[in-house]
Short mmCIF file of C-alpha atoms in Angstrom, two decimals:
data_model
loop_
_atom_site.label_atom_id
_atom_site.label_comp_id
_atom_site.label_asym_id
_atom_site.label_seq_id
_atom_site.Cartn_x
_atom_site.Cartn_y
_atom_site.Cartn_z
CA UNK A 1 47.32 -39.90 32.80
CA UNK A 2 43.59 -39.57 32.10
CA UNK A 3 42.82 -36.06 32.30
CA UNK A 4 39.42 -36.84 30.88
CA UNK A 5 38.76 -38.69 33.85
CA UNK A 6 40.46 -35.95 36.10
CA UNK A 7 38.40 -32.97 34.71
CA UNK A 8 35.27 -35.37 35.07
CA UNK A 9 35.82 -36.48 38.83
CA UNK A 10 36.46 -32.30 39.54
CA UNK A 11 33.45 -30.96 37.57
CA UNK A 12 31.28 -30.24 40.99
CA UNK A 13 34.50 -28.49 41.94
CA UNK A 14 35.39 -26.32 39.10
CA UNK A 15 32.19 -25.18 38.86
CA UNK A 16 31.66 -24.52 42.74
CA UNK A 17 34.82 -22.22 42.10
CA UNK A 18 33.45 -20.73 38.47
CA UNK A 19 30.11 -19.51 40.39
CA UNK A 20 31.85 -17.90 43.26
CA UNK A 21 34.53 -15.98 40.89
CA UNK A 22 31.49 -14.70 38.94
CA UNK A 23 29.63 -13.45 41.67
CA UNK A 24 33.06 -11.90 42.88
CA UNK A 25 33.24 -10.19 39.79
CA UNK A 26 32.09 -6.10 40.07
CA UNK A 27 31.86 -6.55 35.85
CA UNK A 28 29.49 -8.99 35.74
CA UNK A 29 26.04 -7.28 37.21
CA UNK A 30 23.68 -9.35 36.44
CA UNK A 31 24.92 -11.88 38.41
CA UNK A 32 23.53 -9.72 41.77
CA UNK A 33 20.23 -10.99 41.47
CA UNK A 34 20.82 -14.42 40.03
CA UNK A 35 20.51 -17.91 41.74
CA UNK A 36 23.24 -20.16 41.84
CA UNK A 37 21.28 -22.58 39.45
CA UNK A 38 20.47 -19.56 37.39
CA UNK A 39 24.19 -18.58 37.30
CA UNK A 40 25.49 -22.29 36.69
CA UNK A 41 22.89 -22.55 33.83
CA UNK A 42 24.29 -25.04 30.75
CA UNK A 43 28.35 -24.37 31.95
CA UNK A 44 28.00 -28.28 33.29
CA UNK A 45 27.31 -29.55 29.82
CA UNK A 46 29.92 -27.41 28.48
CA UNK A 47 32.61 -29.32 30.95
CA UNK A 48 31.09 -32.83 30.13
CA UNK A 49 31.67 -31.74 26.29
CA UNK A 50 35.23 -30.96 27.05
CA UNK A 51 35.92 -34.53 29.14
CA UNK A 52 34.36 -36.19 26.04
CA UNK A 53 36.62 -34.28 24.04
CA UNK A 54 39.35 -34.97 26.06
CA UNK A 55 38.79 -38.79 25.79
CA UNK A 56 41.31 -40.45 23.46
CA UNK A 57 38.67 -41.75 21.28
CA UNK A 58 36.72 -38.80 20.36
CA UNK A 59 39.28 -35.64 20.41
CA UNK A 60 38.18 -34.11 17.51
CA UNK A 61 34.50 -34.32 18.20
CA UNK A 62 33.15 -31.12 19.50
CA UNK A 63 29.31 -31.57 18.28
CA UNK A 64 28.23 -32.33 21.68
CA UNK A 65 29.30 -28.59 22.61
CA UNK A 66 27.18 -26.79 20.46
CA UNK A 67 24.05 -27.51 22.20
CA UNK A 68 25.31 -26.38 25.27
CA UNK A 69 27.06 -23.43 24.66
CA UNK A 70 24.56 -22.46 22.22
CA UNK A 71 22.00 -22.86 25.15
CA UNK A 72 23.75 -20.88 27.55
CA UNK A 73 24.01 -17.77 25.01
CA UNK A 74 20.04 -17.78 24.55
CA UNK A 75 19.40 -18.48 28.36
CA UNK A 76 22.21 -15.46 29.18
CA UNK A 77 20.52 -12.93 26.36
CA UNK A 78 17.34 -13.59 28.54
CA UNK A 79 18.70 -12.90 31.38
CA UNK A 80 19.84 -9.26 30.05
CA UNK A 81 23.44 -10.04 30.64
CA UNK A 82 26.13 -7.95 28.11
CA UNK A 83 29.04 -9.87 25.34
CA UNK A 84 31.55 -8.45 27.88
CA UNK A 85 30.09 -9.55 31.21
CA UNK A 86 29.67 -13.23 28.92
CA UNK A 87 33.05 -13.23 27.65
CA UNK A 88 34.23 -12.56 31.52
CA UNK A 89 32.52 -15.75 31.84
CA UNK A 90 34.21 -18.13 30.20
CA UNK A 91 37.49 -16.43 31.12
CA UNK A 92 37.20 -17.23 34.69
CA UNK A 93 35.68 -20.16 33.24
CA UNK A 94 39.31 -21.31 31.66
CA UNK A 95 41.48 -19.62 34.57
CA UNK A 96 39.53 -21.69 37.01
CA UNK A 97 39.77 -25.22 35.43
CA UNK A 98 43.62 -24.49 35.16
CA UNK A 99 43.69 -23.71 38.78
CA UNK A 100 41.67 -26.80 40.02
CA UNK A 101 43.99 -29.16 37.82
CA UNK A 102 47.26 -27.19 37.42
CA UNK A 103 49.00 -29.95 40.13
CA UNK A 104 47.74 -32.96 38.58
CA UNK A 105 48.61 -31.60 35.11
CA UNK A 106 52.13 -30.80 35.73
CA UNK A 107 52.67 -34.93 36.97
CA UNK A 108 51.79 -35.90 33.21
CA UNK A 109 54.56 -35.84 29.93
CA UNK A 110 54.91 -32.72 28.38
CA UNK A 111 53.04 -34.17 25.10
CA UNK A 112 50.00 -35.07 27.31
CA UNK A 113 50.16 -31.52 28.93
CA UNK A 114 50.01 -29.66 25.28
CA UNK A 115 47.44 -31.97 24.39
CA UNK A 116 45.18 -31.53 27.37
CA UNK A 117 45.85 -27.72 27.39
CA UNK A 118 45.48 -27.29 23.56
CA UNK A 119 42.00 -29.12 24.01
CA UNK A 120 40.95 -27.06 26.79
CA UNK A 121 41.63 -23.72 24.63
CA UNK A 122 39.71 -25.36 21.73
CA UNK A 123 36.62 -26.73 23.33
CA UNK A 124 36.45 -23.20 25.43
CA UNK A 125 37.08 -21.03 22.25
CA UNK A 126 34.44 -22.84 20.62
CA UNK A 127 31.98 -22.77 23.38
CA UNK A 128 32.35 -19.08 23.31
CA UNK A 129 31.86 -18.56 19.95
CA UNK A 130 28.42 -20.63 19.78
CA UNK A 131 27.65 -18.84 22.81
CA UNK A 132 28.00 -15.29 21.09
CA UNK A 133 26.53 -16.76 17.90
CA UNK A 134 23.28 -17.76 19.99
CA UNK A 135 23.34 -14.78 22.11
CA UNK A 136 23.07 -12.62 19.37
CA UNK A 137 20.62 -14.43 17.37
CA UNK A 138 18.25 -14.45 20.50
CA UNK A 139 18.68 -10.57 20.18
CA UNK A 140 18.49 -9.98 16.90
CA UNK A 141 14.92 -11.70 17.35
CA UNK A 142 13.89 -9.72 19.93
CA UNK A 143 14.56 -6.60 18.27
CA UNK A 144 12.76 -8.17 15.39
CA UNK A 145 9.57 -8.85 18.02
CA UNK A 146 10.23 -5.25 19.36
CA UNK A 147 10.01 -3.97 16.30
CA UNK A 148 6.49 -5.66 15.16
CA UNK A 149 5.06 -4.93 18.39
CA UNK A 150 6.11 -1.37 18.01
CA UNK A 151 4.53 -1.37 14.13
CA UNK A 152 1.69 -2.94 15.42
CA UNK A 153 1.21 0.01 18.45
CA UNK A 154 2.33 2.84 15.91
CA UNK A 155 -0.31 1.80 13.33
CA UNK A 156 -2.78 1.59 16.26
CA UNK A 157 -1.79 4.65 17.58
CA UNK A 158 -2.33 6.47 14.05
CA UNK A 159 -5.72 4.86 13.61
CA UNK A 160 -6.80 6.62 17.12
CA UNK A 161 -4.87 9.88 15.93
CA UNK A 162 -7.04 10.13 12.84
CA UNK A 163 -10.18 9.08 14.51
CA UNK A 164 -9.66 12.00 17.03
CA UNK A 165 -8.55 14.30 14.09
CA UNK A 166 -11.90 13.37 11.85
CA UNK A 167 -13.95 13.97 15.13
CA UNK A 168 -12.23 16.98 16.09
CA UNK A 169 -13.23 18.58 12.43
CA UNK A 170 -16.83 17.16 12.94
CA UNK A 171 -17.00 18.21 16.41
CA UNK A 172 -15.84 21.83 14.76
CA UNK A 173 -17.60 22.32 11.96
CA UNK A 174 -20.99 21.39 13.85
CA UNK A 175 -20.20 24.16 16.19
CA UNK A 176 -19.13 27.06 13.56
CA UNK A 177 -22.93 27.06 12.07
CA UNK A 178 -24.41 27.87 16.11
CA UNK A 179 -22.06 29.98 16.76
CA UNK A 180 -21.87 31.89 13.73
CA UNK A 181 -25.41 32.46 14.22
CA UNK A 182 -24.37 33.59 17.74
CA UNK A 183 -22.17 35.82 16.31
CA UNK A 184 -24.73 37.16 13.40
CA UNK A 185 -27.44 38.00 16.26
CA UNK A 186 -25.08 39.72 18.46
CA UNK A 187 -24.17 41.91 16.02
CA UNK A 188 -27.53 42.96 14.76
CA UNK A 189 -28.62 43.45 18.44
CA UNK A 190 -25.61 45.36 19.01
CA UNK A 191 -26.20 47.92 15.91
CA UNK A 192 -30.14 48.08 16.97
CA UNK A 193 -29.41 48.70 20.58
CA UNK A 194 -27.00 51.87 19.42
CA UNK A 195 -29.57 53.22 17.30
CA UNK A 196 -32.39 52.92 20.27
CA UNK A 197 -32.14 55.52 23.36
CA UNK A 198 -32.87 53.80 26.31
CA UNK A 199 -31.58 54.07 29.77
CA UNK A 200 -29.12 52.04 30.95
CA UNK A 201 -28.85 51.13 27.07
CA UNK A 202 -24.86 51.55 27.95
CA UNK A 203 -24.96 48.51 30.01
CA UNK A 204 -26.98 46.46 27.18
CA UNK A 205 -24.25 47.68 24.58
CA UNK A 206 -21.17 46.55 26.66
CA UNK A 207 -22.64 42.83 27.54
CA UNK A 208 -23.82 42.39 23.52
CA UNK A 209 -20.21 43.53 23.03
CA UNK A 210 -18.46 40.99 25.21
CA UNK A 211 -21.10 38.29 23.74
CA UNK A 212 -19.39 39.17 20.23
CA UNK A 213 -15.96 39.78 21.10
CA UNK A 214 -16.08 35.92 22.88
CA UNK A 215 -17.99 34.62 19.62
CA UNK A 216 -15.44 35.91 17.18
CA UNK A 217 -12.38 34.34 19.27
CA UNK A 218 -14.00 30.88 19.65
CA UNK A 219 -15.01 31.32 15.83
CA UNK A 220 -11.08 31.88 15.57
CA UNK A 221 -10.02 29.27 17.40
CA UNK A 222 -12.29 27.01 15.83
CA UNK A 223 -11.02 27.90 11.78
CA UNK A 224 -7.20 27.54 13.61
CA UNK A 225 -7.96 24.13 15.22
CA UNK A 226 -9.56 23.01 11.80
CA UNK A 227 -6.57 23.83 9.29
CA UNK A 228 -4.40 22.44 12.06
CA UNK A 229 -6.33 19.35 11.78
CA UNK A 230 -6.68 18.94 8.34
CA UNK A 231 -2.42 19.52 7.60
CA UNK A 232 -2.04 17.06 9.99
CA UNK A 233 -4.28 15.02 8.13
CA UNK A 234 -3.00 15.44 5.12
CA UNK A 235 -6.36 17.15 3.64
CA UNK A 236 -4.62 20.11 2.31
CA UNK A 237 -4.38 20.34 -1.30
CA UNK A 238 -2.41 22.61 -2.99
CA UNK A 239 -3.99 24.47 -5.87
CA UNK A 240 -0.60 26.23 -7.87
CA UNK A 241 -0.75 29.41 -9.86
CA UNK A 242 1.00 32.15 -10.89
CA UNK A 243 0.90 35.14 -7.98
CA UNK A 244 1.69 38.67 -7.87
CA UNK A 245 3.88 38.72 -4.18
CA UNK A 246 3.14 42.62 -4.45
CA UNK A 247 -0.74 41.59 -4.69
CA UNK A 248 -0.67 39.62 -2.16
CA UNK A 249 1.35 41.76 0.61
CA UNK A 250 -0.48 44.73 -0.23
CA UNK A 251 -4.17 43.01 0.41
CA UNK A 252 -2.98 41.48 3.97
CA UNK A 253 -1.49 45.22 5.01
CA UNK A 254 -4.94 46.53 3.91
CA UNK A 255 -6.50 43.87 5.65
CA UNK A 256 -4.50 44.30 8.90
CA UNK A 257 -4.07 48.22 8.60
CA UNK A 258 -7.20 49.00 11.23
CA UNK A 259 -5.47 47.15 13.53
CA UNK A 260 -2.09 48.57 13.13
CA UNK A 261 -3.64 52.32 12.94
CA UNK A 262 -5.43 51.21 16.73
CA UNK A 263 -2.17 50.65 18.46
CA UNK A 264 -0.54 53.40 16.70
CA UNK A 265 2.10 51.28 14.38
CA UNK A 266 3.90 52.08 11.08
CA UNK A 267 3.35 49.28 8.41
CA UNK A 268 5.85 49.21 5.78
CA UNK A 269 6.85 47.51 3.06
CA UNK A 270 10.08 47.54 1.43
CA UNK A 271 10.81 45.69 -1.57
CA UNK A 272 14.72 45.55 -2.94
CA UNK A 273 14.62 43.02 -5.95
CA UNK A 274 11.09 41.49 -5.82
CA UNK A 275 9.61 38.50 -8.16
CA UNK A 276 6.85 39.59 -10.11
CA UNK A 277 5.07 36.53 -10.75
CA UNK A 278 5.79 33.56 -8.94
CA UNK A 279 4.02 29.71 -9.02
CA UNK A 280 2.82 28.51 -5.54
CA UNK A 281 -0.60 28.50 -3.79
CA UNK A 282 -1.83 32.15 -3.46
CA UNK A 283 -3.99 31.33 -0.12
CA UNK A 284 -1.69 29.50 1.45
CA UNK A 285 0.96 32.43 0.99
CA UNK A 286 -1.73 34.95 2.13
CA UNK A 287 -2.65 32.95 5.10
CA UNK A 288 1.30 32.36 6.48
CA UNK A 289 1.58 36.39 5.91
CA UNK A 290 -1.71 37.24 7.11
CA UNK A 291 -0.42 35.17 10.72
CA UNK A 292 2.78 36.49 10.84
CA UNK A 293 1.87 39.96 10.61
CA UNK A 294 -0.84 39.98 12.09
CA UNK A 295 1.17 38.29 15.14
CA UNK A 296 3.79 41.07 14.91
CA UNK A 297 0.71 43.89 15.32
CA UNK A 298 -0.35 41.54 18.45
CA UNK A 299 2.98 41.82 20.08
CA UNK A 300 3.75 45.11 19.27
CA UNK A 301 2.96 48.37 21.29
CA UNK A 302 5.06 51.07 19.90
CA UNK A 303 7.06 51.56 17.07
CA UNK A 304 6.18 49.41 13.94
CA UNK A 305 6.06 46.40 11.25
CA UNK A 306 8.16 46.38 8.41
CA UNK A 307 8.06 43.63 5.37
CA UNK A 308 10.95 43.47 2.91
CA UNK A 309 10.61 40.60 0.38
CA UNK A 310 12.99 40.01 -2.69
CA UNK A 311 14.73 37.23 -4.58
CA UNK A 312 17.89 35.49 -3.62
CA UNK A 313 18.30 33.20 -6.72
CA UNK A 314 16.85 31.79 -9.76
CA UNK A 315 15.12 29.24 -7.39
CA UNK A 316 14.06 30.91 -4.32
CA UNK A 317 12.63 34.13 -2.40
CA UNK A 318 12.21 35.56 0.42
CA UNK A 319 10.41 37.53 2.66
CA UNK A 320 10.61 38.84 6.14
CA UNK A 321 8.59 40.19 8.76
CA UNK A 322 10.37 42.29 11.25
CA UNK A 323 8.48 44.14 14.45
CA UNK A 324 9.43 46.52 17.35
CA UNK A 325 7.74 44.24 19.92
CA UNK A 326 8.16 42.46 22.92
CA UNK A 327 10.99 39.82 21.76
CA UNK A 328 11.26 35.86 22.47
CA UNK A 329 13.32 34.66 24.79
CA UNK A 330 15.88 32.30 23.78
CA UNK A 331 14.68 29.16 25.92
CA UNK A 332 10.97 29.73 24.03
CA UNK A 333 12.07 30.01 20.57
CA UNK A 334 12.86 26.15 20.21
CA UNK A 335 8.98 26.16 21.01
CA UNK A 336 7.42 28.84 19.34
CA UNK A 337 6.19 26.38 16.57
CA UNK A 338 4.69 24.42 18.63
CA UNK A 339 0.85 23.99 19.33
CA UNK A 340 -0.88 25.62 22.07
CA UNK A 341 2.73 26.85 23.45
CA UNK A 342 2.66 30.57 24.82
CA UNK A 343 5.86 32.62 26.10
CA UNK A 344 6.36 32.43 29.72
CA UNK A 345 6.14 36.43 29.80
CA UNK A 346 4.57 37.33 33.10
CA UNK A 347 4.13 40.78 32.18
CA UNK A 348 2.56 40.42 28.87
CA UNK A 349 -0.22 37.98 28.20
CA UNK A 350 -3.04 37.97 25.47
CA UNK A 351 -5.96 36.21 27.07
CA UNK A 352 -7.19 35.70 23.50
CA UNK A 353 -4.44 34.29 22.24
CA UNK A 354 -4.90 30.40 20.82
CA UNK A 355 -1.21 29.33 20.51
CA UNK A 356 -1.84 27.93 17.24
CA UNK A 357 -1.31 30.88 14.87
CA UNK A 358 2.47 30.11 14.33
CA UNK A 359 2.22 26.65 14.38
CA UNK A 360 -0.04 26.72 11.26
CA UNK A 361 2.89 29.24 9.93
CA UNK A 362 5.39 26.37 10.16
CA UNK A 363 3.32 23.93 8.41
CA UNK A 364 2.05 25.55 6.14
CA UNK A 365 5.65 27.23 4.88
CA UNK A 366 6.41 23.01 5.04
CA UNK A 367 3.61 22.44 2.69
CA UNK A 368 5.11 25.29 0.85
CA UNK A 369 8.54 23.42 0.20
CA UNK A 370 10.01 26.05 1.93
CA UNK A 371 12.02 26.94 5.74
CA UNK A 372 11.20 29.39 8.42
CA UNK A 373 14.10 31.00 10.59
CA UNK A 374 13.21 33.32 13.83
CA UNK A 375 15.90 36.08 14.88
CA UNK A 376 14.36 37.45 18.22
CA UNK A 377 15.57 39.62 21.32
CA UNK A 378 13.34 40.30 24.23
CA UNK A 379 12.55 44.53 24.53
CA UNK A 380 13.90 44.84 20.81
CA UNK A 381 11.35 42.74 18.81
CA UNK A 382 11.16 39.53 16.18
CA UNK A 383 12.06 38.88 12.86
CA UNK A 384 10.71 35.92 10.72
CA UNK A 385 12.43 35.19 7.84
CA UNK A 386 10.73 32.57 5.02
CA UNK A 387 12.13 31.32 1.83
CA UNK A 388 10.24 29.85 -0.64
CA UNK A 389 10.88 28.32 -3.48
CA UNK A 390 10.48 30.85 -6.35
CA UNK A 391 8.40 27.87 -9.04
CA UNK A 392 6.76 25.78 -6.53
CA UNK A 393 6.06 21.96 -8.02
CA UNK A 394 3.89 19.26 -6.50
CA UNK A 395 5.74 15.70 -5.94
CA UNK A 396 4.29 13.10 -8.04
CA UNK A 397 2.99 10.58 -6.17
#
């Protein structure tokens, strides 16, 4: 018996059956919104490889497979479909060209049945495997087109981010110079109109006062939003030395004192096994302690600040800033590092507050080469803990 000739004559019919199974199929998805010519897609060619195959005088040539199988695995990546729902494919693909020719089959010899079967399996095994070898070629190329399209909108994306960064530093540097003049006129104003006794000279005082106290917090948000900018930008250069910690600690507590002594607080600091001399960048250090405390005074309306600073190794230190203030809650301290984030504490706001002050903390304890850890509770207070590296060395580039 021919069963070339057989599998040719029931082609239209196998693959009537192959569609409808598919569709049937709950695995298979994609299918849902697929035509039937969109479903049937190169599986013809595959059956007219296997009657050539089947054909006495060309059973071992499966070349005229490859094109079609490999056809169908770049049409079906395309198409979004998944190696499983594919691989369901072709096994309905085999079940149902069993089915369609199982009666005529079984009138043949037994040789002629293993033959036919055995070149069913092959041509089918080998479809599937060009199929998969195409299908995942096709993706691997459009990951590879994903991926340049995604360089190409990062680097774009970068080139806009530094554009806005440079004119965000121009933009705030051209508006420090006015406004510290602002700042410089309200304050000799203020000092004149205090010396002078005029009536309602009261009234005078408290608008110059409110013209000053505005000046110096846009004057502070302006110096935050510039060394934000110019980490981000990569503008900040280290400048390593050797620095007395006990220097350094004692200059920001004078510094910050006033403010401290206003709201009533204890400053202390308490120093167990400190490093005398240690090689980073002394401004940098002074500026992540000068925020930190002066964030702990901020939050803080009874009790006090204490710093405690001391070495844990031959390679690092520590110090740590603990207050008696309000406390972070625990959903807000994944974002207290971020930029422009404030607590969600209804019953204690600072309108003056810029959000940035702890964000430049973070990066600049990065810069640093060293880690900052928050321990906080809300009505019990906060406690920032930074280590540093106790010889700090600049990568080579």
């Amino acid at each position: 018996m021919d069963f070339s000739q057989l599998l040719a004559d029931k082609t239209d019919t196998i693959i009537d059956r192959w569609v409808t199974a598919v569709r049937q199929d709950h695995q298979i998805e994609r299918t849902d919104i697929l035509s039937y010519g969109a479903i049937k897609n190169h599986i013809p060619y595959v059956l007219k490889a296997m009657v050539t195959v089947l054909s006495g005088s060309q059973n071992n040539d499966l070349k005229s497979i490859v094109s079609a199988s490999w056809h169908h695995g770049v049409i079906r990546a395309t198409q979004g479909f998944n190696p499983v729902e594919i691989a369901r494919e072709y096994h309905h693909l085999r079940t149902v060209i069993f089915d369609t020719i199982q009666a005529d089959l079984l009138q043949g010899s037994p040789t002629d049945i293993i033959r036919a079967m055995r070149l069913i399996n092959v041509v089918i095994d080998e479809a599937i495997a060009r199929c998969f070898h195409s299908y995942v070629d096709e993706r691997l190329r459009e990951l590879e087109h994903l991926h340049n399209t995604l360089a190409l909108h990062n680097q774009e994306l970068t080139r806009l981010i530094n554009a806005n960064q440079e004119n965000l530093s121009l933009l705030a540097h051209d508006l420090k110079q006015p406004l510290a003049s602002i700042i410089g006129y309200s304050d000799l104003f203020l000092r004149q109109h205090r010396q002078t006794k005029v009536k309602d000279n009261y009234t005078n005082i408290e608008h110059i006062e409110r013209v000053l106290r505005n000046g110096r917090h846009l004057l502070h948000l302006i110096n935050d939003l510039l060394e934000l900018s110019q980490y981000e930008a990569g503008k900040i250069k280290l400048q390593l030395t050797s620095v007395d910690v006990c220097e350094i600690i004692d200059n920001v507590c004078k510094m910050l004192d006033p403010l401290a002594s206003e709201k009533d607080l204890s400053l202390v600091v308490n120093c167990e096994q400190y490093p005398q001399k240690i090689i980073t960048d002394p401004f940098q250090l002074q500026q992540i302690l000068t925020n930190l405390v002066s964030n702990a005074i901020r939050y803080t309306e009874s009790g006090g600040i204490q710093i405690t600073y001391h070495v844990l190794d031959n390679q690092k230190w520590k110090f740590v800033v603990a207050d008696t203030g309000i406390g972070i809650k625990s959903e807000d301290q994944k974002h207290i590092f971020e930029p422009y984030f404030r607590c969600n504490n209804q019953n204690y706001h600072l309108p003056d507050s810029t959000g940035l002050g702890l964000a430049i903390v973070s990066r600049l304890v990065k810069l640093l080469q060293g880690e900052i850890m928050l321990f906080s509770q809300p009505g019990i207070g906060s406690t920032f803990t930074v280590i540093l590296p106790l010889h700090l060395k600049i990568p080579s580039s």
